[in-house]
Amino acid sequence: MTRVEEAADSAWTPMFLAWMVAVVATFGALFVGEVMGQLPCDLCWHQRVFMFPLVAVLGVAVLRSDTEAWLYALPLASLGWLVAAFHNFLYFEIIPKAIKPCSEGPSCSGDGMTILGSIPLPLLSLAAFTVIIALLLMVRRRTFS
């Protein structure tokens, strides 16, 4: 096996895991919205804009064993992470309430926006983006090692 093939083999697993995290996060968001009937707030919509395409991008990368997929998946995940971080700052009231973009329509600060009664959805989104970014950086490292 050549060195390029070895790098592709070692990078496939973290790429697959990143795809699985994106799939679970996407189905989770759809479950909360469509099955539980919880309408997403504006910031949740923005996070979906970055998470949903990751399912397709990373899925194609996994199928094609494209070790360079981190180049175009990482910016999507990073922008989603920034929105999720901002959302968490608002949720945990680190940012003043005057800067709330979710003042109209549904809010993520209610009890209905938690899983297991205590884990807020914005925190789950931030965790998902964080794990995806870490896995994509692992793909990058394994590709260039």
CSV table of C-alpha atoms in Angstrom, one decimal:
chain,number,residue,atom,x,y,z
A,1,MET,CA,0.0,0.0,0.0
A,2,THR,CA,1.4,3.4,-0.9
A,3,ARG,CA,1.8,6.2,1.5
A,4,VAL,CA,-1.1,8.2,-0.1
A,5,GLU,CA,-3.4,5.1,0.3
A,6,GLU,CA,-2.4,4.7,3.9
A,7,ALA,CA,-3.2,8.4,4.6
A,8,ALA,CA,-6.6,8.0,2.9
A,9,ASP,CA,-7.3,4.9,5.0
A,10,SER,CA,-6.4,6.6,8.3
A,11,ALA,CA,-8.4,9.7,7.4
A,12,TRP,CA,-11.5,7.8,6.5
A,13,THR,CA,-12.6,6.9,10.0
A,14,PRO,CA,-12.6,10.5,11.4
A,15,MET,CA,-14.4,11.7,8.2
A,16,PHE,CA,-17.0,9.0,8.7
A,17,LEU,CA,-17.5,9.9,12.3
A,18,ALA,CA,-17.8,13.6,11.4
A,19,TRP,CA,-20.5,12.7,8.9
A,20,MET,CA,-22.3,10.6,11.5
A,21,VAL,CA,-22.3,13.5,14.0
A,22,ALA,CA,-23.8,15.8,11.2
A,23,VAL,CA,-26.4,13.2,10.4
A,24,VAL,CA,-27.4,12.8,14.1
A,25,ALA,CA,-27.5,16.5,14.6
A,26,THR,CA,-29.6,17.0,11.5
A,27,PHE,CA,-32.1,14.3,12.4
A,28,GLY,CA,-32.2,15.7,15.9
A,29,ALA,CA,-33.0,19.2,14.7
A,30,LEU,CA,-35.7,17.8,12.4
A,31,PHE,CA,-37.1,15.6,15.2
A,32,VAL,CA,-37.4,18.6,17.5
A,33,GLY,CA,-39.0,20.7,14.8
A,34,GLU,CA,-41.2,18.3,13.0
A,35,VAL,CA,-42.1,15.7,15.6
A,36,MET,CA,-42.1,17.6,18.8
A,37,GLY,CA,-43.5,20.7,17.1
A,38,GLN,CA,-40.9,23.2,18.5
A,39,LEU,CA,-40.3,26.0,16.0
A,40,PRO,CA,-36.7,27.0,15.7
A,41,CYS,CA,-35.6,30.5,16.6
A,42,ASP,CA,-33.7,32.6,14.1
A,43,LEU,CA,-30.3,31.5,15.4
A,44,CYS,CA,-31.3,27.9,15.2
A,45,TRP,CA,-32.2,28.4,11.6
A,46,HIS,CA,-28.8,29.9,10.9
A,47,GLN,CA,-27.1,26.9,12.6
A,48,ARG,CA,-29.2,24.6,10.4
A,49,VAL,CA,-27.9,26.4,7.4
A,50,PHE,CA,-24.4,25.3,8.2
A,51,MET,CA,-25.2,21.8,9.6
A,52,PHE,CA,-27.6,20.4,7.0
A,53,PRO,CA,-25.1,20.8,4.0
A,54,LEU,CA,-22.4,19.0,6.1
A,55,VAL,CA,-24.5,15.8,5.8
A,56,ALA,CA,-24.2,15.9,2.0
A,57,VAL,CA,-20.7,17.3,1.8
A,58,LEU,CA,-19.2,14.8,4.3
A,59,GLY,CA,-21.4,11.9,3.0
A,60,VAL,CA,-20.0,12.4,-0.6
A,61,ALA,CA,-16.5,12.7,0.9
A,62,VAL,CA,-16.9,9.4,2.8
A,63,LEU,CA,-18.2,7.6,-0.3
A,64,ARG,CA,-15.4,8.9,-2.4
A,65,SER,CA,-12.7,8.6,0.3
A,66,ASP,CA,-12.0,12.2,-0.4
A,67,THR,CA,-9.3,13.2,2.2
A,68,GLU,CA,-9.4,16.8,1.0
A,69,ALA,CA,-13.0,17.3,2.0
A,70,TRP,CA,-11.9,19.0,5.2
A,71,LEU,CA,-11.0,22.0,2.9
A,72,TYR,CA,-14.6,22.7,2.2
A,73,ALA,CA,-16.3,21.2,5.2
A,74,LEU,CA,-14.2,23.0,7.8
A,75,PRO,CA,-15.4,26.5,6.8
A,76,LEU,CA,-19.0,25.3,7.0
A,77,ALA,CA,-18.5,23.8,10.4
A,78,SER,CA,-16.5,26.8,11.7
A,79,LEU,CA,-19.2,29.3,10.7
A,80,GLY,CA,-21.8,27.1,12.3
A,81,TRP,CA,-19.7,26.9,15.4
A,82,LEU,CA,-19.5,30.7,15.5
A,83,VAL,CA,-23.3,31.1,15.3
A,84,ALA,CA,-23.7,28.3,17.9
A,85,ALA,CA,-21.2,30.0,20.3
A,86,PHE,CA,-23.1,33.3,19.9
A,87,HIS,CA,-26.4,31.5,20.6
A,88,ASN,CA,-24.9,30.0,23.7
A,89,PHE,CA,-23.7,33.4,24.9
A,90,LEU,CA,-27.2,34.7,24.5
A,91,TYR,CA,-28.8,31.6,26.1
A,92,PHE,CA,-26.6,31.7,29.2
A,93,GLU,CA,-27.0,35.5,29.4
A,94,ILE,CA,-23.3,36.3,28.9
A,95,ILE,CA,-24.4,38.8,26.2
A,96,PRO,CA,-26.8,41.5,27.4
A,97,LYS,CA,-30.5,40.9,26.6
A,98,ALA,CA,-30.6,44.0,24.5
A,99,ILE,CA,-28.7,42.2,21.7
A,100,LYS,CA,-31.2,39.3,21.4
A,101,PRO,CA,-31.9,38.5,17.7
A,102,CYS,CA,-34.6,36.0,18.8
A,103,SER,CA,-36.9,38.6,20.4
A,104,GLU,CA,-39.7,37.9,17.8
A,105,GLY,CA,-41.1,34.5,17.1
A,106,PRO,CA,-40.0,31.3,19.0
A,107,SER,CA,-37.4,31.4,21.7
A,108,CYS,CA,-34.8,28.9,22.7
A,109,SER,CA,-34.8,30.0,26.3
A,110,GLY,CA,-37.9,28.0,27.3
A,111,ASP,CA,-38.2,24.6,29.0
A,112,GLY,CA,-39.3,23.1,25.7
A,113,MET,CA,-35.9,23.7,24.2
A,114,THR,CA,-34.0,21.3,26.4
A,115,ILE,CA,-33.3,17.6,26.1
A,116,LEU,CA,-33.6,15.4,29.2
A,117,GLY,CA,-35.0,18.4,31.0
A,118,SER,CA,-31.7,20.2,31.5
A,119,ILE,CA,-29.5,20.2,28.3
A,120,PRO,CA,-30.3,23.2,26.1
A,121,LEU,CA,-30.5,22.7,22.4
A,122,PRO,CA,-28.0,25.5,21.7
A,123,LEU,CA,-25.4,23.7,23.8
A,124,LEU,CA,-26.0,20.5,21.8
A,125,SER,CA,-25.5,22.3,18.6
A,126,LEU,CA,-22.2,23.8,19.8
A,127,ALA,CA,-21.0,20.4,20.9
A,128,ALA,CA,-21.9,18.9,17.5
A,129,PHE,CA,-20.0,21.6,15.6
A,130,THR,CA,-17.0,21.3,18.0
A,131,VAL,CA,-16.8,17.5,17.5
A,132,ILE,CA,-17.1,17.9,13.7
A,133,ILE,CA,-14.3,20.5,13.7
A,134,ALA,CA,-12.0,18.3,15.8
A,135,LEU,CA,-12.6,15.3,13.5
A,136,LEU,CA,-12.0,17.4,10.4
A,137,LEU,CA,-8.7,18.7,11.9
A,138,MET,CA,-7.8,15.0,12.6
A,139,VAL,CA,-8.5,14.2,8.9
A,140,ARG,CA,-6.2,17.1,7.9
A,141,ARG,CA,-3.5,16.0,10.2
A,142,ARG,CA,-3.7,12.4,9.0
A,143,THR,CA,-3.7,13.5,5.4
A,144,PHE,CA,-0.5,15.5,5.7
A,145,SER,CA,1.4,13.3,8.1
